PDB file of C-alpha atoms and ligand atoms in Angstrom:
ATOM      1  CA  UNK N  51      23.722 -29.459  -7.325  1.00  0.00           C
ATOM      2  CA  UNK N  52      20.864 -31.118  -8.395  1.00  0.00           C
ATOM      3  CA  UNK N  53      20.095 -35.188  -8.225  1.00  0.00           C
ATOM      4  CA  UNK N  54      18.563 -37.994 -10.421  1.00  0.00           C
ATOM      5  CA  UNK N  55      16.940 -41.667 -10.503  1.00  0.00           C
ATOM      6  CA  UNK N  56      18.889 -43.705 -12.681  1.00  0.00           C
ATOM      7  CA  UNK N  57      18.051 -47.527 -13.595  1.00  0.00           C
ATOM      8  CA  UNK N  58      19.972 -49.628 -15.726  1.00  0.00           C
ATOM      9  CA  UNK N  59      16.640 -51.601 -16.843  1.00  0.00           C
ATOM     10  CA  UNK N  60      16.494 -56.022 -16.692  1.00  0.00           C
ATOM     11  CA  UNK N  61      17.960 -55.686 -20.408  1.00  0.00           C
ATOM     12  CA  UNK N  62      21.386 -54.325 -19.581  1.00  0.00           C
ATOM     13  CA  UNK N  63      21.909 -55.964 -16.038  1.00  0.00           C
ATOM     14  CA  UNK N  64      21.150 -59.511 -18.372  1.00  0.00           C
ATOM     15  CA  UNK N  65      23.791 -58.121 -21.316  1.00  0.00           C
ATOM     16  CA  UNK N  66      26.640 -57.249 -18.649  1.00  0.00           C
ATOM     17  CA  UNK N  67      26.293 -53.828 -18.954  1.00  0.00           C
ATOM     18  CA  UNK N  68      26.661 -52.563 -15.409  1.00  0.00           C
ATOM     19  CA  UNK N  69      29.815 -51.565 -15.522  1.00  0.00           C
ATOM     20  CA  UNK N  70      29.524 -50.497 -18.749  1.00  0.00           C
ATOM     21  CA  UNK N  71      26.892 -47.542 -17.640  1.00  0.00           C
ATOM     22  CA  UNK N  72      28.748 -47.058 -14.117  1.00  0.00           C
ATOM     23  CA  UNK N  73      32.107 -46.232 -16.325  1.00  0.00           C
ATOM     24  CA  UNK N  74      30.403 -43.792 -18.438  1.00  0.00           C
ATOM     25  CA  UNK N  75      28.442 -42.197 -15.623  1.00  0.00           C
ATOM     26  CA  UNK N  76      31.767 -41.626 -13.362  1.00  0.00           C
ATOM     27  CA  UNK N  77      34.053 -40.314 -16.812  1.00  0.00           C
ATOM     28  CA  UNK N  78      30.768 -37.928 -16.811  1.00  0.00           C
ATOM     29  CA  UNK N  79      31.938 -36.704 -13.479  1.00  0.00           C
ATOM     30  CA  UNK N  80      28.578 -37.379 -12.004  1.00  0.00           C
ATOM     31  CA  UNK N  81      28.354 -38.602  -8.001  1.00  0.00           C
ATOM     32  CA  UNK N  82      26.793 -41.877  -7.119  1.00  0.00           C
ATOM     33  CA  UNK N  83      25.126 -41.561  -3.965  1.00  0.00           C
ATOM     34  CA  UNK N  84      23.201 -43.789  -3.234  1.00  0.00           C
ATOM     35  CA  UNK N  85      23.169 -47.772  -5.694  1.00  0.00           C
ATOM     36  CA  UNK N  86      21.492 -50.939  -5.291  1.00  0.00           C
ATOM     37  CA  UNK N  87      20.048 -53.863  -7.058  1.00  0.00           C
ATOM     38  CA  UNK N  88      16.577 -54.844  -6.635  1.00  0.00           C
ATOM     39  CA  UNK N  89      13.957 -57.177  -8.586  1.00  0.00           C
ATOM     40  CA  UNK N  90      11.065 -55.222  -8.834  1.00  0.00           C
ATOM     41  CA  UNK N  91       7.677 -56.887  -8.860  1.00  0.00           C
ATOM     42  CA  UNK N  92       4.641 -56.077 -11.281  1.00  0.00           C
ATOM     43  CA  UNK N  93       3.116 -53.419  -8.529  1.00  0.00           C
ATOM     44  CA  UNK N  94       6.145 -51.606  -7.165  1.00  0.00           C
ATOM     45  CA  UNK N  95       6.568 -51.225 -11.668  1.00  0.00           C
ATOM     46  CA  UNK N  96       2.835 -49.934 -12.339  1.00  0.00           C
ATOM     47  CA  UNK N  97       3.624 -47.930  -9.163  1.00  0.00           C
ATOM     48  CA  UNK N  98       7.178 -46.103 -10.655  1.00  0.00           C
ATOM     49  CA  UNK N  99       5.682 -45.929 -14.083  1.00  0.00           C
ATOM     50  CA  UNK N 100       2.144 -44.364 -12.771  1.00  0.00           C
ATOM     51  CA  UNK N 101       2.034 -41.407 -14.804  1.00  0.00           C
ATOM     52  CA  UNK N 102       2.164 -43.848 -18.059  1.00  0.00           C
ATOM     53  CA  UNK N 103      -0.681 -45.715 -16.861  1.00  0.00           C
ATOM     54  CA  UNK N 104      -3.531 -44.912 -19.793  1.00  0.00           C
ATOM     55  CA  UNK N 105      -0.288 -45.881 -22.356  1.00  0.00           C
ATOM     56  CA  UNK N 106      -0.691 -48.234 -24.391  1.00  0.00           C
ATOM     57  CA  UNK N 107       3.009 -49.617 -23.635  1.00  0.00           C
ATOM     58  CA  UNK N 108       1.750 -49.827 -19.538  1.00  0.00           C
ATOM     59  CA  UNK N 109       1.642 -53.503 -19.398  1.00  0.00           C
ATOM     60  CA  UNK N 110       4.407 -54.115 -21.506  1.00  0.00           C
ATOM     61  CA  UNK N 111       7.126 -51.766 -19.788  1.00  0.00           C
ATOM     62  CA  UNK N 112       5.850 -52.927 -16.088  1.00  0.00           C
ATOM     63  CA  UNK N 113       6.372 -56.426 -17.127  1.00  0.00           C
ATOM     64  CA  UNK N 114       9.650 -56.016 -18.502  1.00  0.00           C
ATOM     65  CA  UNK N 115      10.443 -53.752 -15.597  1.00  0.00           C
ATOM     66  CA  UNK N 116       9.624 -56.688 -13.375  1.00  0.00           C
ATOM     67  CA  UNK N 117      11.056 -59.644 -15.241  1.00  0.00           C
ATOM     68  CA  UNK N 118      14.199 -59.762 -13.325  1.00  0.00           C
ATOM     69  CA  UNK N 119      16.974 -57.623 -11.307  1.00  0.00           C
ATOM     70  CA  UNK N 120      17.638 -53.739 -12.256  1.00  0.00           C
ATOM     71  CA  UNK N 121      20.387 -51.136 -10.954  1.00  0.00           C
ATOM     72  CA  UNK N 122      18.591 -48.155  -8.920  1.00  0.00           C
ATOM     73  CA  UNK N 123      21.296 -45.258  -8.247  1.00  0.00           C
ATOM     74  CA  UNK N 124      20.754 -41.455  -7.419  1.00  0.00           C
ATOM     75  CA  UNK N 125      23.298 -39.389  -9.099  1.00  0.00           C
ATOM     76  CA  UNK N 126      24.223 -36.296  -7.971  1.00  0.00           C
ATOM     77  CA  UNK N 127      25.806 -33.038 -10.023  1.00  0.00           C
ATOM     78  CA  UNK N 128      25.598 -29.991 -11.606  1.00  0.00           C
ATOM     79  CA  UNK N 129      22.403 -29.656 -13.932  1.00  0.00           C
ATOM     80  CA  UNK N 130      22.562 -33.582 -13.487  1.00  0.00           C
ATOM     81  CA  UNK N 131      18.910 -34.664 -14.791  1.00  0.00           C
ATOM     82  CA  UNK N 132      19.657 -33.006 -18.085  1.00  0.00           C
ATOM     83  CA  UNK N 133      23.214 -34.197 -18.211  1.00  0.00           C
ATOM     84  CA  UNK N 134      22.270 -37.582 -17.789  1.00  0.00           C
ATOM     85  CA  UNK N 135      19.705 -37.476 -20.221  1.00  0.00           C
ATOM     86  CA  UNK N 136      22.488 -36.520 -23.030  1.00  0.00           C
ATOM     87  CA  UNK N 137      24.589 -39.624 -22.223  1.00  0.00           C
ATOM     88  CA  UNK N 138      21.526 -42.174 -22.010  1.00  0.00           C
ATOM     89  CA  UNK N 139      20.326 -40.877 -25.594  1.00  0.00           C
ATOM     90  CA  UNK N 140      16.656 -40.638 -26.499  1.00  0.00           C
ATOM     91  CA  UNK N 141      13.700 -43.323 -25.540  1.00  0.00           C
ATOM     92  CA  UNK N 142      14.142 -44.268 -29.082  1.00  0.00           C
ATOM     93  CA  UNK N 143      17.752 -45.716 -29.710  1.00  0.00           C
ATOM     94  CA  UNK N 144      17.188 -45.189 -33.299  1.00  0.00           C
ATOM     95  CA  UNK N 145      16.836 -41.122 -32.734  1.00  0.00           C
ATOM     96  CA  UNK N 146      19.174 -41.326 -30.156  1.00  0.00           C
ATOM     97  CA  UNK N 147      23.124 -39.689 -30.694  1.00  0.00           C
ATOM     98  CA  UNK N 148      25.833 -41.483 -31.621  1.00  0.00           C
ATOM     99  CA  UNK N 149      27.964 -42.536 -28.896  1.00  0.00           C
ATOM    100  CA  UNK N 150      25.003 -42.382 -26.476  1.00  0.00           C
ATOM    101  CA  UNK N 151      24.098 -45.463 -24.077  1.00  0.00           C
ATOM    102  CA  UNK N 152      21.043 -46.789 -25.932  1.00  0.00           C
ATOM    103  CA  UNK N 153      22.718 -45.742 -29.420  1.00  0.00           C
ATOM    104  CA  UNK N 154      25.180 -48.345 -28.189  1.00  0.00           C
ATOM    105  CA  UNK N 155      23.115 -50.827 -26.777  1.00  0.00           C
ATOM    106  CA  UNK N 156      19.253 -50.788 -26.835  1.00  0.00           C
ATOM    107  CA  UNK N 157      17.425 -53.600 -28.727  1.00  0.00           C
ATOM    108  CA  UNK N 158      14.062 -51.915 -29.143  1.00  0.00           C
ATOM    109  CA  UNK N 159      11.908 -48.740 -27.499  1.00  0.00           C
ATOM    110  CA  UNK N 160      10.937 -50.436 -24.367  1.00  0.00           C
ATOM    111  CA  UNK N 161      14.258 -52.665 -24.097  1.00  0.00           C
ATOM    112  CA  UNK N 162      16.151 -49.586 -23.613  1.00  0.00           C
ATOM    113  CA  UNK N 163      18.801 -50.183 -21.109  1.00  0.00           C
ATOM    114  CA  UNK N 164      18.695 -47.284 -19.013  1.00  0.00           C
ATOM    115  CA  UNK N 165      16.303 -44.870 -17.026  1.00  0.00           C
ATOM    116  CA  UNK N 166      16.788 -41.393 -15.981  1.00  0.00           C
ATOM    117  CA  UNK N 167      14.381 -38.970 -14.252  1.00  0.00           C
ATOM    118  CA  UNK N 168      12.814 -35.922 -16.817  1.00  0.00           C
ATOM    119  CA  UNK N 169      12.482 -32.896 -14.301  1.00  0.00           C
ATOM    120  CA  UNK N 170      13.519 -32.189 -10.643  1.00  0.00           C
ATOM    121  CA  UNK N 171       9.537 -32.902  -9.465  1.00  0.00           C
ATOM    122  CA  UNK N 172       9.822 -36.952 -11.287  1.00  0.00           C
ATOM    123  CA  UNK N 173      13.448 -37.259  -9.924  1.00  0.00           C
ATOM    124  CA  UNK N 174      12.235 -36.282  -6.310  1.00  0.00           C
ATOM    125  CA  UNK N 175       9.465 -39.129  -6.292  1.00  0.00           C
ATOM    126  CA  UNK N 176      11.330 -41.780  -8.281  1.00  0.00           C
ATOM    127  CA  UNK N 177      14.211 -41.124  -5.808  1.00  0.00           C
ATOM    128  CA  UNK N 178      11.975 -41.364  -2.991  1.00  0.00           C
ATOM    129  CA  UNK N 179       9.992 -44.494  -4.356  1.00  0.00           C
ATOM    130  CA  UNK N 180      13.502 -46.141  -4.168  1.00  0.00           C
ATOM    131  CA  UNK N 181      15.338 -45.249  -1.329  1.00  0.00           C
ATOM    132  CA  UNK N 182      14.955 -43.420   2.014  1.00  0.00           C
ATOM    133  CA  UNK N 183      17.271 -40.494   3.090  1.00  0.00           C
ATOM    134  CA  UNK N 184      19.469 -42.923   5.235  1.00  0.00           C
ATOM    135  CA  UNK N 185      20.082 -45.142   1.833  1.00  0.00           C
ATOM    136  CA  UNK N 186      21.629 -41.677   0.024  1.00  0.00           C
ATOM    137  CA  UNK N 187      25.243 -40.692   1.198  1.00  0.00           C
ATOM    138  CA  UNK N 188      24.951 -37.106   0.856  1.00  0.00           C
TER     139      UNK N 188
HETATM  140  P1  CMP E  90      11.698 -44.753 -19.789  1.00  0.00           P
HETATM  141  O1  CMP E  90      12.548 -43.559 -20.034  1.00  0.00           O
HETATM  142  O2  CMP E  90      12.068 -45.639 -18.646  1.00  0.00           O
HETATM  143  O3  CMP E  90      10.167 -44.282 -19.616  1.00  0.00           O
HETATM  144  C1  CMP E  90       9.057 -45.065 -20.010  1.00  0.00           C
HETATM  145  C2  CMP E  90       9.462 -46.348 -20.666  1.00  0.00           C
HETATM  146  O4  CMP E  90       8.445 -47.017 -21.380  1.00  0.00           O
HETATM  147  C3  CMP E  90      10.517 -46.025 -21.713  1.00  0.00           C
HETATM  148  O5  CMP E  90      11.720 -45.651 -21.107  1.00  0.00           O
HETATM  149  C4  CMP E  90      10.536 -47.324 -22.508  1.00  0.00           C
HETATM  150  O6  CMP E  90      11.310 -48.325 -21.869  1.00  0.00           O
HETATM  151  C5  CMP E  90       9.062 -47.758 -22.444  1.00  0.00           C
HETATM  152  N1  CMP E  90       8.350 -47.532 -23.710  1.00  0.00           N
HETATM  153  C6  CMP E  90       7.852 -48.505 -24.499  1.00  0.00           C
HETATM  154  N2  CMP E  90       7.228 -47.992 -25.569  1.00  0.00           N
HETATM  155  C7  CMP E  90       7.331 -46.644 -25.465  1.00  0.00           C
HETATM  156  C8  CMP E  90       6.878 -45.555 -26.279  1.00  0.00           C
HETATM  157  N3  CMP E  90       6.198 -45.746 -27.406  1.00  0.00           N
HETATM  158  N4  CMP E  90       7.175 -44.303 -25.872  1.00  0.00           N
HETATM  159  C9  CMP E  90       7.854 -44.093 -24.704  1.00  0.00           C
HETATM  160  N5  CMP E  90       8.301 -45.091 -23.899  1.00  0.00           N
HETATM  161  C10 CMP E  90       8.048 -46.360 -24.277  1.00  0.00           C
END
């Protein structure tokens, strides 16, 4: 068993898209263990996106990030970083799969609609950056 961080980004908590990703997480079997919704500011953004800081996209992303209430959840399953990954589609919607999450509904690269960690190191400190062991029903 293996968690992730997953956000469903400003863009798809202001299309009504919550329960849109929660469906297709929980037909992907995957656990939700721990979910809430927060308003990040500008810091606790440049803070989670850190290892993009010398991008040029840095400012951009953290201020989108910022600009109004996102869904933080830790999922929990099987090989459940890379799993996720399949279903949210690539950064790009226009190389991601059909049928994928930002296929369906991302508006550009940055306006992507959904997060997920890469590898177990980046979903141990996004999960942590988020929420405390008491916050994750494991
Ligand atoms: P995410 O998977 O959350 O990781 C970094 C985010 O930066 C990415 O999704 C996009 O929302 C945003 N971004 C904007 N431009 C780019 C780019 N050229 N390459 C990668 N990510 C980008």
């Amino acid at each position: 068993m293996e968690k992730t961080l997953s956000i469903i980004k400003p863009d798809g908590v202001s299309k009504g898209l919550i329960g849109e990703v929660i469906k297709r997480l929980e037909a992907a079997e995957f656990q939700i263990v721990a979910m809430k919704l927060i308003n990040m500011t500008k810091a606790q953004a440049q803070g989670f996106y850190a290892v993009h800081k010398e991008r040029p996209f840095f400012d951009s992303v953290t201020t989108f990030m910022s600009s109004g209430p996102a869904v933080v959840m830790v999922l929990k399953g099987v090989n459940v970083i890379a799993e996720y990954r399949k279903i949210m589609g690539a950064t790009d919607y226009k190389k991601a799969d059909e049928g994928t999450i930002r296929k369906s509904y991302a508006t550009d690269i940055e306006k992507n609609v959904v997060h997920g960690s890469d590898s177990p190191e980046t979903a141990a400190f996004e999960i942590s950056y988020f929420f405390n062991r008491f916050e994750i029903v494991d």
